[in-house]
Amino acid sequence: MATAELTLADTLARPLRDLRISVTDRCQFRCTYCMPREVFGRDFAFLPREQLLTFEELTRLARIFASLGVRKLRLTGGEPLLRRDLDKLVAMLACIDGIQDIALTTNGALLANKAAALAAAGLRRVTVSLDSLDDAVFMALNYAKFPVARVLEAVAAAAGAGLVPVKVNMVVRRGVNEQSILPMAAHFRGSGHVLRFIEYMDVGTTNGWRLDDVVPAADIIAMIGAHWPVEPVEPAYPGEVASRYRYRDGGGEIGVIASVTQPFCRGCTRARLSADGQLYTCLFAATGHDLREPLRAGARDHDIREQISSIWTGRTDRYSERRTRRTGRARQVKPKVEMSRIGG
Ligand code: SAM
């Protein structure tokens, strides 16, 4: 059934290939650009357990998505490793026909002890977020007094478990951690891990985003290239979000995710499922489509499949492109769902 449906495409002829599954809306970190403490404080109402999709529900949905052409799954959050027994979910997802790749994005806090079990369950790749090698900078960003060394241990554990190459995501915010770009590049050069710099995005309504806070990817590449010459690498597959570069001296690869200065809406093949079963067709979408309600009301696979198919074929999203074209100087224009609900 899966192969018969590979042509499902949206209004811009973009196929549905990737599903990002947020397994929880909770995180132990309070990164200032994602879940700032002033908003996600003690009284913040996170989703009660019964509103989260169960592993069985997630697997059922993932199977339906696979039948519509999805080949890659990425588990995210919140912090996905806060969801107990995540390796069991990975094992369930790994059995789905058509799924070729299961990846995880994590802050690394709980990864060191879980990497081996996740890999054994069928996880193929991991991306670890780390915004600086400087404890003072990193702790000021994560607001959880979490030390850099523990994240580096997690990266090493992931590599030791065979989840290679480990990708390391660094969100760059002007005036906050741009001084960490070169030390991070120096540290990961030659390590076999792939460091990726992400332009700070106006995701959600709570991070007080300003264009002036964005360090353009081109500047980041120029800064690194001035120390260690780099050259572009062809994308590994159509729609790859990171632009890839390699060090000319053989020191490995880096990437930049230029979602603000070079939006990649045209190649976006990603759908996002929130922990409570809302389907979003864009990271910047204001509203989602409820899949949990039909799931729990006893809908048949066929009906849910039709619902997803009609949502995807009607998809018009190109938020980042429009924003950049409209203003030249991007600014926030509408309320959006928080990234902490649907993952990066
Ligand atoms: N908790 C996990 C983690 O820390 O990787 C997964 C969820 S987190 C929302 C996924 C990714 O989104 C992380 O790499 C994070 O740095 C990135 N991210 C969050 N807010 C962002 C923003 N405003 N701009 C750019 N990237 C952001």
Short mmCIF file of C-alpha atoms in Angstrom, two decimals, residues 8 68 304-314:
data_model
loop_
_atom_site.label_atom_id
_atom_site.label_comp_id
_atom_site.label_asym_id
_atom_site.label_seq_id
_atom_site.Cartn_x
_atom_site.Cartn_y
_atom_site.Cartn_z
CA LEU A 8 0.73 12.44 -2.41
CA LEU A 68 1.05 8.09 2.63
CA ILE A 304 -7.75 8.98 9.36
CA ARG A 305 -5.72 8.37 6.25
CA GLU A 306 -8.25 10.32 4.19
CA GLN A 307 -8.16 13.14 6.72
CA ILE A 308 -4.37 13.40 6.63
CA SER A 309 -4.35 13.10 2.88
CA SER A 310 -6.81 15.94 2.48
CA ILE A 311 -4.88 18.14 4.93
CA TRP A 312 -1.62 17.53 3.06
CA THR A 313 -3.02 17.97 -0.45
CA GLY A 314 -4.55 21.28 0.65
#
